[in-house]
Amino acid sequence: MTATDPPTPQAAPLDEFRGDRVYLGADHARNERRTWIVAGVCAATLVAQVAGGLAFHSMALTASGLHMGAHVAALGVAAAAYALARRHAQDARFSFGTGKLGYLAGFANAVVLAVTAIAIGVESVQRVISPEAVDYAQAVPLAVAGLAVNLVCVWLLQPSRAVHEHGADLNLSAAHLHLSADAATSVLAIGGLLAGQRFGWTWTDPAAGLVGAVLVARFAWSLLSRAGPALLDMNPSPELTAEIRARLGAEGERVVDLHLWRLGPGHHAAVAVVASGAPLPPDAYRARLNGLAGLSHVTVEVRREA
């Protein structure tokens, strides 16, 4: 006997069958709208920073601009993922909905971030070996302006309270992390420029770019380590798995098999096989799982054993 149930996210109990497969995160529309806005702001900043870096021969400023270019691409991917997930949320071709499109976008953005880190690192090393004269008077104000833009964008992409309550949206987290990394590299760029301007140290500007590359690489690894397990359907919560197993076997039943995986931000699916000498109907076992936060789709198979 098998029973499958996908309730409305965080609302309907597991014993109320619904035919939808919508497992989008909390505030999906809000996150999509803000991501598009921030993408436009970053595109304008990219043009200003790269142009200024080339004109004033600042590697730190150029590195910040290149990193911002990666953000424009990353934010475009994130926004497109939101749009596609929303448009195809009811598409029957997606057996478990489109909630994981954000994880795919996050993984792609992590790869872009890693490539950016390599490019900044290579260019910074070349500038350390062969330093160029930097127009500090022009480069510093532009770097400060870039930092201000980054901080505004970081604020715009802050997760809402609903996201904190119902589960992290990796797509939004990836976009937010990109901008946070860029804000950090902007601070490094400003420090390198000011040190070079005050003490005449030509190596501080490219050194700041090199440190920024290491920082960006760390952010990229953080995103990869979060998106990869979700895409590979690794168990997202040993604690939730243990709770499900305990509830299903509350009256001495044996949980023969149990699988838990992520469907989208704040949504998990579980497939369980319960064996008992005096088995109850599947609905009875599903009712035991009511109230578990984040459990949105459950399939229970019941077996009678001697």
mmCIF file of C-alpha atoms in Angstrom:
data_model
loop_
_atom_site.group_PDB
_atom_site.id
_atom_site.type_symbol
_atom_site.label_atom_id
_atom_site.label_comp_id
_atom_site.label_asym_id
_atom_site.label_seq_id
_atom_site.Cartn_x
_atom_site.Cartn_y
_atom_site.Cartn_z
ATOM 1 C CA MET A 1 0.000 0.000 0.000
ATOM 2 C CA THR A 2 1.382 3.391 -0.957
ATOM 3 C CA ALA A 3 0.229 6.913 -0.189
ATOM 4 C CA THR A 4 1.743 10.090 -1.589
ATOM 5 C CA ASP A 5 0.983 13.601 -0.402
ATOM 6 C CA PRO A 6 2.323 17.045 -1.458
ATOM 7 C CA PRO A 7 0.725 19.727 0.772
ATOM 8 C CA THR A 8 0.848 23.468 0.409
ATOM 9 C CA PRO A 9 4.279 24.539 1.742
ATOM 10 C CA GLN A 10 4.321 24.897 5.538
ATOM 11 C CA ALA A 11 0.529 24.820 5.730
ATOM 12 C CA ALA A 12 -1.560 21.770 4.885
ATOM 13 C CA PRO A 13 -1.162 18.658 7.056
ATOM 14 C CA LEU A 14 0.196 15.559 5.408
ATOM 15 C CA ASP A 15 -3.190 13.823 5.361
ATOM 16 C CA GLU A 16 -4.666 16.368 2.950
ATOM 17 C CA PHE A 17 -3.804 15.282 -0.584
ATOM 18 C CA ARG A 18 -3.108 17.969 -3.131
ATOM 19 C CA GLY A 19 -2.264 17.538 -6.784
ATOM 20 C CA ASP A 20 0.274 20.357 -7.112
ATOM 21 C CA ARG A 21 4.048 20.040 -7.135
ATOM 22 C CA VAL A 22 4.952 23.625 -6.207
ATOM 23 C CA TYR A 23 7.971 23.639 -3.910
ATOM 24 C CA LEU A 24 9.212 27.202 -4.358
ATOM 25 C CA GLY A 25 10.848 29.070 -1.513
ATOM 26 C CA ALA A 26 9.271 31.680 0.708
ATOM 27 C CA ASP A 27 9.122 35.151 -0.896
ATOM 28 C CA HIS A 28 10.019 33.758 -4.318
ATOM 29 C CA ALA A 29 8.517 36.764 -6.153
ATOM 30 C CA ARG A 30 10.244 39.257 -3.830
ATOM 31 C CA ASN A 31 13.623 37.600 -4.306
ATOM 32 C CA GLU A 32 13.217 37.484 -8.084
ATOM 33 C CA ARG A 33 12.298 41.161 -8.296
ATOM 34 C CA ARG A 34 15.172 42.318 -6.106
ATOM 35 C CA THR A 35 17.667 40.150 -7.966
ATOM 36 C CA TRP A 36 16.789 41.814 -11.269
ATOM 37 C CA ILE A 37 17.131 45.277 -9.688
ATOM 38 C CA VAL A 38 20.534 44.490 -8.208
ATOM 39 C CA ALA A 39 21.714 43.006 -11.527
ATOM 40 C CA GLY A 40 21.007 46.348 -13.208
ATOM 41 C CA VAL A 41 22.837 48.323 -10.511
ATOM 42 C CA CYS A 42 25.854 46.016 -10.719
ATOM 43 C CA ALA A 43 25.997 46.329 -14.517
ATOM 44 C CA ALA A 44 26.297 50.118 -14.245
ATOM 45 C CA THR A 45 28.969 49.804 -11.548
ATOM 46 C CA LEU A 46 30.917 47.286 -13.644
ATOM 47 C CA VAL A 47 31.317 49.760 -16.481
ATOM 48 C CA ALA A 48 32.525 52.513 -14.134
ATOM 49 C CA GLN A 49 35.029 50.346 -12.232
ATOM 50 C CA VAL A 50 36.635 48.633 -15.225
ATOM 51 C CA ALA A 51 36.899 51.913 -17.123
ATOM 52 C CA GLY A 52 38.450 53.582 -14.073
ATOM 53 C CA GLY A 53 40.860 50.716 -13.437
ATOM 54 C CA LEU A 54 42.131 50.797 -16.995
ATOM 55 C CA ALA A 55 42.360 54.586 -17.072
ATOM 56 C CA PHE A 56 44.133 54.899 -13.706
ATOM 57 C CA HIS A 57 46.229 51.692 -14.011
ATOM 58 C CA SER A 58 44.839 50.258 -10.766
ATOM 59 C CA MET A 59 44.894 46.457 -10.510
ATOM 60 C CA ALA A 60 42.852 46.490 -7.320
ATOM 61 C CA LEU A 61 40.175 48.614 -8.979
ATOM 62 C CA THR A 62 40.251 46.490 -12.137
ATOM 63 C CA ALA A 63 39.975 43.341 -10.022
ATOM 64 C CA SER A 64 36.965 44.783 -8.245
ATOM 65 C CA GLY A 65 35.418 45.596 -11.614
ATOM 66 C CA LEU A 66 36.094 42.115 -12.996
ATOM 67 C CA HIS A 67 34.572 40.612 -9.905
ATOM 68 C CA MET A 68 31.548 42.870 -10.404
ATOM 69 C CA GLY A 69 31.325 41.567 -13.970
ATOM 70 C CA ALA A 70 31.074 38.067 -12.583
ATOM 71 C CA HIS A 71 28.284 39.323 -10.341
ATOM 72 C CA VAL A 72 26.336 40.691 -13.283
ATOM 73 C CA ALA A 73 26.477 37.264 -14.917
ATOM 74 C CA ALA A 74 25.733 35.494 -11.639
ATOM 75 C CA LEU A 75 22.786 37.727 -10.810
ATOM 76 C CA GLY A 76 21.428 37.250 -14.320
ATOM 77 C CA VAL A 77 21.589 33.482 -13.859
ATOM 78 C CA ALA A 78 19.953 33.748 -10.430
ATOM 79 C CA ALA A 79 17.138 35.953 -11.716
ATOM 80 C CA ALA A 80 16.567 33.675 -14.711
ATOM 81 C CA ALA A 81 16.388 30.670 -12.373
ATOM 82 C CA TYR A 82 13.683 32.410 -10.341
ATOM 83 C CA ALA A 83 11.727 33.239 -13.497
ATOM 84 C CA LEU A 84 11.989 29.714 -14.943
ATOM 85 C CA ALA A 85 11.064 28.076 -11.640
ATOM 86 C CA ARG A 86 7.985 30.285 -11.382
ATOM 87 C CA ARG A 87 6.859 29.790 -14.982
ATOM 88 C CA HIS A 88 7.232 26.005 -14.896
ATOM 89 C CA ALA A 89 6.153 25.423 -11.297
ATOM 90 C CA GLN A 90 3.048 23.515 -12.452
ATOM 91 C CA ASP A 91 4.737 21.737 -15.366
ATOM 92 C CA ALA A 92 4.037 18.005 -15.061
ATOM 93 C CA ARG A 93 7.390 17.187 -16.666
ATOM 94 C CA PHE A 94 9.057 18.116 -13.374
ATOM 95 C CA SER A 95 8.115 15.202 -11.134
ATOM 96 C CA PHE A 96 9.100 17.033 -7.965
ATOM 97 C CA GLY A 97 8.605 20.621 -9.081
ATOM 98 C CA THR A 98 11.134 23.290 -10.008
ATOM 99 C CA GLY A 99 12.327 24.221 -6.528
ATOM 100 C CA LYS A 100 15.857 22.952 -7.189
ATOM 101 C CA LEU A 101 16.521 25.262 -10.129
ATOM 102 C CA GLY A 102 17.958 27.701 -7.615
ATOM 103 C CA TYR A 103 20.517 25.115 -6.486
ATOM 104 C CA LEU A 104 21.565 24.570 -10.089
ATOM 105 C CA ALA A 105 21.979 28.331 -10.526
ATOM 106 C CA GLY A 106 23.955 28.518 -7.282
ATOM 107 C CA PHE A 107 26.322 25.786 -8.444
ATOM 108 C CA ALA A 108 26.853 27.542 -11.788
ATOM 109 C CA ASN A 109 27.544 30.808 -10.002
ATOM 110 C CA ALA A 110 30.067 29.114 -7.746
ATOM 111 C CA VAL A 111 31.969 27.936 -10.820
ATOM 112 C CA VAL A 112 31.936 31.474 -12.244
ATOM 113 C CA LEU A 113 33.209 32.794 -8.927
ATOM 114 C CA ALA A 114 36.064 30.270 -8.925
ATOM 115 C CA VAL A 115 37.110 31.224 -12.466
ATOM 116 C CA THR A 116 37.024 34.907 -11.464
ATOM 117 C CA ALA A 117 39.289 34.190 -8.501
ATOM 118 C CA ILE A 118 41.824 32.507 -10.794
ATOM 119 C CA ALA A 119 41.755 35.401 -13.278
ATOM 120 C CA ILE A 120 42.255 38.009 -10.527
ATOM 121 C CA GLY A 121 45.069 35.974 -8.960
ATOM 122 C CA VAL A 122 46.970 35.579 -12.239
ATOM 123 C CA GLU A 123 46.693 39.258 -13.110
ATOM 124 C CA SER A 124 47.698 40.323 -9.580
ATOM 125 C CA VAL A 125 50.844 38.174 -9.688
ATOM 126 C CA GLN A 126 51.787 39.726 -13.026
ATOM 127 C CA ARG A 127 51.346 43.204 -11.533
ATOM 128 C CA VAL A 128 53.529 42.292 -8.538
ATOM 129 C CA ILE A 129 56.284 41.202 -10.934
ATOM 130 C CA SER A 130 55.806 44.168 -13.260
ATOM 131 C CA PRO A 131 54.150 47.024 -11.302
ATOM 132 C CA GLU A 132 52.508 49.929 -13.082
ATOM 133 C CA ALA A 133 52.051 53.515 -11.972
ATOM 134 C CA VAL A 134 48.668 54.069 -10.313
ATOM 135 C CA ASP A 135 46.676 57.312 -10.365
ATOM 136 C CA TYR A 136 45.673 57.116 -6.708
ATOM 137 C CA ALA A 137 43.816 60.436 -6.621
ATOM 138 C CA GLN A 138 41.342 59.170 -9.223
ATOM 139 C CA ALA A 139 41.247 55.484 -8.258
ATOM 140 C CA VAL A 140 40.442 55.845 -4.533
ATOM 141 C CA PRO A 141 37.147 57.781 -4.928
ATOM 142 C CA LEU A 142 35.955 55.334 -7.577
ATOM 143 C CA ALA A 143 36.802 52.371 -5.326
ATOM 144 C CA VAL A 144 34.887 53.983 -2.444
ATOM 145 C CA ALA A 145 31.902 54.532 -4.731
ATOM 146 C CA GLY A 146 32.052 50.865 -5.759
ATOM 147 C CA LEU A 147 32.035 49.807 -2.114
ATOM 148 C CA ALA A 148 28.987 51.980 -1.456
ATOM 149 C CA VAL A 149 27.135 50.349 -4.353
ATOM 150 C CA ASN A 150 28.084 46.896 -3.079
ATOM 151 C CA LEU A 151 26.771 47.632 0.404
ATOM 152 C CA VAL A 152 23.457 48.888 -0.996
ATOM 153 C CA CYS A 153 23.105 45.741 -3.127
ATOM 154 C CA VAL A 154 23.987 43.488 -0.176
ATOM 155 C CA TRP A 155 21.237 45.187 1.808
ATOM 156 C CA LEU A 156 18.713 44.741 -1.033
ATOM 157 C CA LEU A 157 19.404 41.000 -1.190
ATOM 158 C CA GLN A 158 19.134 40.376 2.548
ATOM 159 C CA PRO A 159 16.955 37.263 3.105
ATOM 160 C CA SER A 160 13.545 38.050 4.546
ATOM 161 C CA ARG A 161 12.215 36.763 7.832
ATOM 162 C CA ALA A 162 10.144 34.152 5.961
ATOM 163 C CA VAL A 163 13.305 32.726 4.398
ATOM 164 C CA HIS A 164 14.930 32.407 7.821
ATOM 165 C CA GLU A 165 11.850 30.646 9.180
ATOM 166 C CA HIS A 166 11.176 28.215 6.332
ATOM 167 C CA GLY A 167 14.621 27.376 4.995
ATOM 168 C CA ALA A 168 17.497 29.079 3.212
ATOM 169 C CA ASP A 169 17.103 29.969 -0.461
ATOM 170 C CA LEU A 170 20.471 28.991 -1.929
ATOM 171 C CA ASN A 171 19.843 31.000 -5.090
ATOM 172 C CA LEU A 172 19.413 34.170 -3.043
ATOM 173 C CA SER A 173 22.270 33.158 -0.733
ATOM 174 C CA ALA A 174 24.576 32.709 -3.744
ATOM 175 C CA ALA A 175 23.727 36.170 -5.096
ATOM 176 C CA HIS A 176 24.136 37.688 -1.641
ATOM 177 C CA LEU A 177 27.469 35.919 -1.168
ATOM 178 C CA HIS A 178 28.736 37.186 -4.524
ATOM 179 C CA LEU A 179 28.066 40.754 -3.493
ATOM 180 C CA SER A 180 29.458 40.266 -0.003
ATOM 181 C CA ALA A 181 32.666 38.944 -1.548
ATOM 182 C CA ASP A 182 32.817 41.954 -3.838
ATOM 183 C CA ALA A 183 32.343 44.309 -0.891
ATOM 184 C CA ALA A 184 35.273 42.596 0.840
ATOM 185 C CA THR A 185 37.484 42.936 -2.245
ATOM 186 C CA SER A 186 36.458 46.597 -2.480
ATOM 187 C CA VAL A 187 37.661 47.164 1.074
ATOM 188 C CA LEU A 188 40.955 45.460 0.184
ATOM 189 C CA ALA A 189 41.240 47.577 -2.949
ATOM 190 C CA ILE A 190 40.745 50.780 -0.965
ATOM 191 C CA GLY A 191 43.313 49.680 1.617
ATOM 192 C CA GLY A 192 45.861 48.828 -1.062
ATOM 193 C CA LEU A 193 45.330 52.117 -2.857
ATOM 194 C CA LEU A 194 45.588 54.214 0.305
ATOM 195 C CA ALA A 195 48.753 52.406 1.413
ATOM 196 C CA GLY A 196 50.313 52.947 -2.000
ATOM 197 C CA GLN A 197 49.289 56.594 -2.031
ATOM 198 C CA ARG A 198 50.604 57.340 1.469
ATOM 199 C CA PHE A 199 53.794 55.289 1.573
ATOM 200 C CA GLY A 200 54.606 54.884 -2.125
ATOM 201 C CA TRP A 201 54.387 51.087 -1.922
ATOM 202 C CA THR A 202 53.624 49.980 -5.460
ATOM 203 C CA TRP A 203 53.183 46.375 -4.352
ATOM 204 C CA THR A 204 50.184 47.017 -2.045
ATOM 205 C CA ASP A 205 47.696 47.501 -4.885
ATOM 206 C CA PRO A 206 48.335 44.142 -6.634
ATOM 207 C CA ALA A 207 48.797 42.472 -3.241
ATOM 208 C CA ALA A 208 45.278 43.584 -2.329
ATOM 209 C CA GLY A 209 44.046 42.034 -5.579
ATOM 210 C CA LEU A 210 45.827 38.773 -4.711
ATOM 211 C CA VAL A 211 44.286 38.610 -1.246
ATOM 212 C CA GLY A 212 40.912 39.339 -2.819
ATOM 213 C CA ALA A 213 41.388 36.403 -5.188
ATOM 214 C CA VAL A 214 41.968 34.064 -2.238
ATOM 215 C CA LEU A 215 38.868 35.413 -0.523
ATOM 216 C CA VAL A 216 36.726 34.957 -3.633
ATOM 217 C CA ALA A 217 38.004 31.383 -3.997
ATOM 218 C CA ARG A 218 36.902 30.623 -0.436
ATOM 219 C CA PHE A 219 33.429 31.978 -1.178
ATOM 220 C CA ALA A 220 33.282 29.832 -4.328
ATOM 221 C CA TRP A 221 34.142 26.702 -2.377
ATOM 222 C CA SER A 222 31.487 27.531 0.203
ATOM 223 C CA LEU A 223 28.825 27.725 -2.515
ATOM 224 C CA LEU A 224 29.994 24.513 -4.202
ATOM 225 C CA SER A 225 29.875 22.607 -0.935
ATOM 226 C CA ARG A 226 26.287 23.748 -0.335
ATOM 227 C CA ALA A 227 24.827 23.359 -3.834
ATOM 228 C CA GLY A 228 26.476 20.040 -4.727
ATOM 229 C CA PRO A 229 24.851 17.894 -2.012
ATOM 230 C CA ALA A 230 21.383 19.259 -2.857
ATOM 231 C CA LEU A 231 21.823 18.486 -6.564
ATOM 232 C CA LEU A 232 23.030 14.973 -5.723
ATOM 233 C CA ASP A 233 20.065 14.388 -3.373
ATOM 234 C CA MET A 234 22.264 13.820 -0.346
ATOM 235 C CA ASN A 235 20.489 13.601 2.995
ATOM 236 C CA PRO A 236 19.944 17.267 3.967
ATOM 237 C CA SER A 237 19.129 16.706 7.645
ATOM 238 C CA PRO A 238 20.148 13.722 9.784
ATOM 239 C CA GLU A 239 18.080 15.273 12.598
ATOM 240 C CA LEU A 240 14.890 15.313 10.501
ATOM 241 C CA THR A 241 15.618 11.774 9.303
ATOM 242 C CA ALA A 242 15.939 10.555 12.880
ATOM 243 C CA GLU A 243 12.697 12.271 13.876
ATOM 244 C CA ILE A 244 10.805 10.707 10.962
ATOM 245 C CA ARG A 245 12.161 7.269 11.813
ATOM 246 C CA ALA A 246 11.206 7.687 15.472
ATOM 247 C CA ARG A 247 7.647 8.781 14.673
ATOM 248 C CA LEU A 248 6.999 6.042 12.133
ATOM 249 C CA GLY A 249 8.226 3.384 14.553
ATOM 250 C CA ALA A 250 6.538 4.853 17.621
ATOM 251 C CA GLU A 251 4.488 1.688 18.307
ATOM 252 C CA GLY A 252 7.173 -0.865 17.615
ATOM 253 C CA GLU A 253 7.003 -0.846 13.821
ATOM 254 C CA ARG A 254 10.179 -1.446 11.883
ATOM 255 C CA VAL A 255 11.270 1.234 9.410
ATOM 256 C CA VAL A 256 12.735 -0.942 6.671
ATOM 257 C CA ASP A 257 13.798 1.883 4.375
ATOM 258 C CA LEU A 258 13.826 5.671 4.565
ATOM 259 C CA HIS A 259 15.009 8.304 2.094
ATOM 260 C CA LEU A 260 15.005 12.065 2.641
ATOM 261 C CA TRP A 261 16.022 14.669 0.084
ATOM 262 C CA ARG A 262 15.557 18.348 -0.671
ATOM 263 C CA LEU A 263 12.887 19.586 -3.103
ATOM 264 C CA GLY A 264 13.516 23.315 -2.808
ATOM 265 C CA PRO A 265 14.061 26.043 -0.221
ATOM 266 C CA GLY A 266 12.327 24.880 2.950
ATOM 267 C CA HIS A 267 10.875 21.758 1.312
ATOM 268 C CA HIS A 268 11.856 18.115 1.798
ATOM 269 C CA ALA A 269 10.488 14.824 0.482
ATOM 270 C CA ALA A 270 10.522 11.495 2.306
ATOM 271 C CA VAL A 271 9.920 7.933 1.103
ATOM 272 C CA ALA A 272 9.548 5.314 3.835
ATOM 273 C CA VAL A 273 8.821 1.585 4.058
ATOM 274 C CA VAL A 274 7.258 0.489 7.343
ATOM 275 C CA ALA A 275 6.891 -3.183 8.359
ATOM 276 C CA SER A 276 4.686 -4.486 11.174
ATOM 277 C CA GLY A 277 2.895 -7.648 12.275
ATOM 278 C CA ALA A 278 -0.287 -5.618 12.660
ATOM 279 C CA PRO A 279 0.152 -2.748 10.201
ATOM 280 C CA LEU A 280 -2.002 0.359 10.199
ATOM 281 C CA PRO A 281 -3.270 2.096 7.045
ATOM 282 C CA PRO A 282 -0.701 4.349 5.316
ATOM 283 C CA ASP A 283 -2.697 7.441 6.306
ATOM 284 C CA ALA A 284 -2.127 6.618 9.962
ATOM 285 C CA TYR A 285 1.633 6.671 9.509
ATOM 286 C CA ARG A 286 1.529 9.836 7.486
ATOM 287 C CA ALA A 287 -0.533 11.465 10.225
ATOM 288 C CA ARG A 288 2.319 10.784 12.644
ATOM 289 C CA LEU A 289 4.516 13.083 10.563
ATOM 290 C CA ASN A 290 2.152 16.057 10.671
ATOM 291 C CA GLY A 291 3.768 19.179 12.040
ATOM 292 C CA LEU A 292 7.326 18.401 10.946
ATOM 293 C CA ALA A 293 8.673 21.692 9.592
ATOM 294 C CA GLY A 294 9.942 21.481 6.029
ATOM 295 C CA LEU A 295 8.416 18.079 5.238
ATOM 296 C CA SER A 296 6.272 18.757 2.163
ATOM 297 C CA HIS A 297 5.975 15.434 0.325
ATOM 298 C CA VAL A 298 5.674 11.962 1.896
ATOM 299 C CA THR A 299 5.293 8.484 0.457
ATOM 300 C CA VAL A 300 4.674 5.616 2.891
ATOM 301 C CA GLU A 301 4.669 1.949 1.935
ATOM 302 C CA VAL A 302 3.336 -0.497 4.549
ATOM 303 C CA ARG A 303 4.324 -4.176 4.667
ATOM 304 C CA ARG A 304 2.902 -6.958 6.812
ATOM 305 C CA GLU A 305 5.486 -9.242 8.303
ATOM 306 C CA ALA A 306 5.193 -12.375 10.411
#
